[in-house]
PDB file of C-alpha atoms in Angstrom:
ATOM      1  CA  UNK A   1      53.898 102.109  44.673  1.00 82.00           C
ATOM      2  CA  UNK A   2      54.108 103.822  41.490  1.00 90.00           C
ATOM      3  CA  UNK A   3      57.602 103.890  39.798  1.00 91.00           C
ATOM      4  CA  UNK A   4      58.378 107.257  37.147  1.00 94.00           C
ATOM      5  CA  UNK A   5      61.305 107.810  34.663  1.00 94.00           C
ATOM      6  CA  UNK A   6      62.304 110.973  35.607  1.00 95.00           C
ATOM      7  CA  UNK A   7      66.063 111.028  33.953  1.00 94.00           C
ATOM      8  CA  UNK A   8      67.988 108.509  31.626  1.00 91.00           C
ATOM      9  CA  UNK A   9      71.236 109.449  31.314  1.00 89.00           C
ATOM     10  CA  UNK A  10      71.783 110.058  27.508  1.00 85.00           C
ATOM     11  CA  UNK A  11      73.960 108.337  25.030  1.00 72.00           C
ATOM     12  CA  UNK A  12      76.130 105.630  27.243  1.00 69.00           C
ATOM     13  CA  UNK A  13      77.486 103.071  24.998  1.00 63.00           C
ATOM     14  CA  UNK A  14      79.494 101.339  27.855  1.00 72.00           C
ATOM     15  CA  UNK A  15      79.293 100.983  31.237  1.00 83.00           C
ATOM     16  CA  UNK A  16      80.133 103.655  34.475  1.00 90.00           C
ATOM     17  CA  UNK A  17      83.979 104.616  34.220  1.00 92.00           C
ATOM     18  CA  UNK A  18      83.548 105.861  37.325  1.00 94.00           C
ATOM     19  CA  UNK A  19      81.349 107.212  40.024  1.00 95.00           C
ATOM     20  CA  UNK A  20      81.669 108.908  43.355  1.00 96.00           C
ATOM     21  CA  UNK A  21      79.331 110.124  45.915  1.00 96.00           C
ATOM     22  CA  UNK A  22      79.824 113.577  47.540  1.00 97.00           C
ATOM     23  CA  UNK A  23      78.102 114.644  50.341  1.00 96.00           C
ATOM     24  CA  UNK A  24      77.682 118.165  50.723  1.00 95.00           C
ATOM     25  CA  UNK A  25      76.424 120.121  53.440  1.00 94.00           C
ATOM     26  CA  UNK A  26      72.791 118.740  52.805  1.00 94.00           C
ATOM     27  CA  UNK A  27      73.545 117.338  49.097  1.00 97.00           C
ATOM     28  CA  UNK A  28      74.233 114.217  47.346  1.00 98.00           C
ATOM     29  CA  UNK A  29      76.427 114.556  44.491  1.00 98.00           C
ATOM     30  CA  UNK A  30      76.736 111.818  42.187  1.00 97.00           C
ATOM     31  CA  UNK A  31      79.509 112.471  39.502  1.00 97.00           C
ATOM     32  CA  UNK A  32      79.619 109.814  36.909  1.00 95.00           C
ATOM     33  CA  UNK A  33      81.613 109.097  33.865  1.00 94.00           C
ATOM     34  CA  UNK A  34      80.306 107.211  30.986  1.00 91.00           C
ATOM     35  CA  UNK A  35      82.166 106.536  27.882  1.00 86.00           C
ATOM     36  CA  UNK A  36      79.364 107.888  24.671  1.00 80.00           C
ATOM     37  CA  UNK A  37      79.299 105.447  21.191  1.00 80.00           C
ATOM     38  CA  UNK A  38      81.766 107.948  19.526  1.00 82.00           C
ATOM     39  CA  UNK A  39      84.633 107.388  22.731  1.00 84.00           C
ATOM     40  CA  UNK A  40      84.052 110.278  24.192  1.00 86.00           C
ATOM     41  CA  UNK A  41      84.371 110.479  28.376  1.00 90.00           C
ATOM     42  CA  UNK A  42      81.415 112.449  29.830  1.00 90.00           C
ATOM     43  CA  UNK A  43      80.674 113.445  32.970  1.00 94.00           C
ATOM     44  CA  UNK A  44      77.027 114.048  34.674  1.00 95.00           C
ATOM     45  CA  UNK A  45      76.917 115.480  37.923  1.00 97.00           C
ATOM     46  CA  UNK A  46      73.388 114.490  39.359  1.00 97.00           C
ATOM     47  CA  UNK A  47      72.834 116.536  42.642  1.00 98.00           C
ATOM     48  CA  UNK A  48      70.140 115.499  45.089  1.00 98.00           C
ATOM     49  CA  UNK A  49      69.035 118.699  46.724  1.00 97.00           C
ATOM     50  CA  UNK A  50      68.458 117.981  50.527  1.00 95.00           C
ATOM     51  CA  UNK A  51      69.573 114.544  50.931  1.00 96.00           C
ATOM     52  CA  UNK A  52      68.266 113.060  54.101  1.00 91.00           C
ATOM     53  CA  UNK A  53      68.501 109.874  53.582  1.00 92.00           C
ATOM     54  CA  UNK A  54      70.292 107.221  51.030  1.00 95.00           C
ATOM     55  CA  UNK A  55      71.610 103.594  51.175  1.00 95.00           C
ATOM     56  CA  UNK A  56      73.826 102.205  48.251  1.00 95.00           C
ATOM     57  CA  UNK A  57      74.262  98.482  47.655  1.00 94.00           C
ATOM     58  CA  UNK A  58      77.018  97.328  45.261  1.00 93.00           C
ATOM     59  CA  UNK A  59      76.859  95.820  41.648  1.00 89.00           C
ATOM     60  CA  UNK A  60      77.653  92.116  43.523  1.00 89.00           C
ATOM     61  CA  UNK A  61      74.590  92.417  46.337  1.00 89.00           C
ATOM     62  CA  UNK A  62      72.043  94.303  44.233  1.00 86.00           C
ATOM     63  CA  UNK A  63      69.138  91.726  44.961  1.00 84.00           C
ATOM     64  CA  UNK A  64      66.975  93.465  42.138  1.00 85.00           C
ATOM     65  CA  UNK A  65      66.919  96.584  39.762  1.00 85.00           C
ATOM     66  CA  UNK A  66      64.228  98.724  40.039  1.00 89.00           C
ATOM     67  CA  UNK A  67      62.135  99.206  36.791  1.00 87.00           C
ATOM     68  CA  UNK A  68      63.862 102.441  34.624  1.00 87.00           C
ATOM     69  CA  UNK A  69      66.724 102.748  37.043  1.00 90.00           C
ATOM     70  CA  UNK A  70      69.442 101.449  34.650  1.00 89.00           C
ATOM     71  CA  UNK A  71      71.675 104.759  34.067  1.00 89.00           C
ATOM     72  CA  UNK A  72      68.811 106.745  35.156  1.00 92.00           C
ATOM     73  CA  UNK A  73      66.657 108.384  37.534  1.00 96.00           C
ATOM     74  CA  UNK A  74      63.712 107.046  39.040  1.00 97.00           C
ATOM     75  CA  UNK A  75      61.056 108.264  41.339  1.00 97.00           C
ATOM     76  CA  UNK A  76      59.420 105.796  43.614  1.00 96.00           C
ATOM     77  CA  UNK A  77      55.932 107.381  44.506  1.00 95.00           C
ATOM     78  CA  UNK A  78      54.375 106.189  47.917  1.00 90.00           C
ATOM     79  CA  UNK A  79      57.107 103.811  48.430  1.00 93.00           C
ATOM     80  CA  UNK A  80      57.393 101.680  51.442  1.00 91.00           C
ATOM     81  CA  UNK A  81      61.122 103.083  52.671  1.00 90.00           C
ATOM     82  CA  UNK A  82      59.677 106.787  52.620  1.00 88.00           C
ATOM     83  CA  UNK A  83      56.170 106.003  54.356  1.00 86.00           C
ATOM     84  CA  UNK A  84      58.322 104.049  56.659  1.00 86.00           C
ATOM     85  CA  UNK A  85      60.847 107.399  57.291  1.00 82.00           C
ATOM     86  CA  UNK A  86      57.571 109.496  57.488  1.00 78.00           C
ATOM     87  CA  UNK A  87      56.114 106.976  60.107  1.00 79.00           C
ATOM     88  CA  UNK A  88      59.422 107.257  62.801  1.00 76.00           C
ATOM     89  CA  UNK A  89      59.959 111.217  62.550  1.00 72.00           C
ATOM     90  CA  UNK A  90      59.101 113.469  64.734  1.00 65.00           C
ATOM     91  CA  UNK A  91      56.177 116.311  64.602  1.00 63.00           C
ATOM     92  CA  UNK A  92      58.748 119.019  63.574  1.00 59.00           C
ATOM     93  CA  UNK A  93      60.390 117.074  60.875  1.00 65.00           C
ATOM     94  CA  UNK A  94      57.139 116.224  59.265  1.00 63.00           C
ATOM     95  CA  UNK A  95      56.343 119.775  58.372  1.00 66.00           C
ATOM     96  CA  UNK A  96      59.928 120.336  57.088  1.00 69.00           C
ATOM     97  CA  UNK A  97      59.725 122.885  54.156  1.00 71.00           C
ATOM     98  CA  UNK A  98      61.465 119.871  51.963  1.00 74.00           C
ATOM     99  CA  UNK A  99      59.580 116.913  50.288  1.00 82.00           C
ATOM    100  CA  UNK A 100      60.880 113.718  51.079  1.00 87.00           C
ATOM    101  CA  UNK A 101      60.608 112.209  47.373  1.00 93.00           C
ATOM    102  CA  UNK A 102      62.393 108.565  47.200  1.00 96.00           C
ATOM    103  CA  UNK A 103      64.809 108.448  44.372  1.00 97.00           C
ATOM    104  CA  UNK A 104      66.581 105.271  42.748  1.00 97.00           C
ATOM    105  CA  UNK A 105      69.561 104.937  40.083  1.00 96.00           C
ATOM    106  CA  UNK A 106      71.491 101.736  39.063  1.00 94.00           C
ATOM    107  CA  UNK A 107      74.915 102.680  37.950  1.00 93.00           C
ATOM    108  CA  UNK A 108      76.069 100.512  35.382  1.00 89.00           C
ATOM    109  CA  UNK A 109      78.784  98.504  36.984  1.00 89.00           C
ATOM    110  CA  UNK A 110      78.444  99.902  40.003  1.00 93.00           C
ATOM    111  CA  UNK A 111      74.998  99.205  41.958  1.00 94.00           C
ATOM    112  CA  UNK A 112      72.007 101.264  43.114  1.00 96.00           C
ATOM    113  CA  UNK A 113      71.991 104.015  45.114  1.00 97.00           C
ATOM    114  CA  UNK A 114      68.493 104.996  46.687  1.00 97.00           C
ATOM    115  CA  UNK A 115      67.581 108.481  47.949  1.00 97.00           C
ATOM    116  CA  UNK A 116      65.121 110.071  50.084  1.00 95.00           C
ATOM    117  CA  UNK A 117      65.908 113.836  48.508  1.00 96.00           C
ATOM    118  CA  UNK A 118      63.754 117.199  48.420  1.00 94.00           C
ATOM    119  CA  UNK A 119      64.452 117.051  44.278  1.00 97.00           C
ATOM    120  CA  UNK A 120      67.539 116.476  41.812  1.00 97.00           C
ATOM    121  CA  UNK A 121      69.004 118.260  39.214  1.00 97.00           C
ATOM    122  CA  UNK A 122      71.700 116.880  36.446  1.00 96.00           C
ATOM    123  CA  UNK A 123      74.985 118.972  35.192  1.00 95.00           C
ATOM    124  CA  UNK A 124      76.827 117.746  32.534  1.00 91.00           C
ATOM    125  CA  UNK A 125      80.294 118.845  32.808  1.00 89.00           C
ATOM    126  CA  UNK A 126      82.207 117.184  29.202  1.00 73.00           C
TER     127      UNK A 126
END
């Protein structure tokens, strides 16, 4: 398995303020606030674009962070989760239009959310 930086959320001085999942007809939202070095709240809205899959284990039962997830966005590349997915579905859903790409982020203070996702794209709102 091959693990990629893809996104590091820029300039957080602190940890998460806060963070809340949205799920959205077939998207993951994840709007975070971070407080930057000069005290200023901003907010990133990182939307996975055809969720199918994600798992989320808190701050206190994270067994281990995965390698550039730390306030960013990783892509895990032949990992054993999306084989594994690939391996149980069905002949229709395996020619879906969407990739199945496996995504990881540890939220500061928060824990690590994995995703099986078509792609991602960030927003940053302040």
């Amino acid at each position: 398995m091959e693990t990629q930086i893809v996104y590091t959320i820029p300039n957080t001085a602190l940890d998460c303020l806060n963070a809340q999942f949205i799920y959205e007809e077939t998207d993951l939202i994840l709007k975070l606030e971070y407080e930057d070095e000069d005290g200023m709240v901003r907010s990133y809205h990182i939307r996975f674009i055809h969720a199918q899959l994600f798992r989320f284990e808190n701050e206190m039962h994270c067994i281990s962070i995965t390698a550039g997830a730390y306030d960013g966005v990783v892509e895990l590349v032949d990992s054993a989760w999306a084989m594994e997915i690939n391996s149980f579905e069905n002949e229709y859903n395996r020619h879906s239009p969407w990739s199945k790409r496996h995504f990881c982020i540890y939220i500061s203070s928060t824990g690590q959310l994995n995703i099986i996702a078509d792609s991602f794209t960030v927003e940053v709102v302040k």
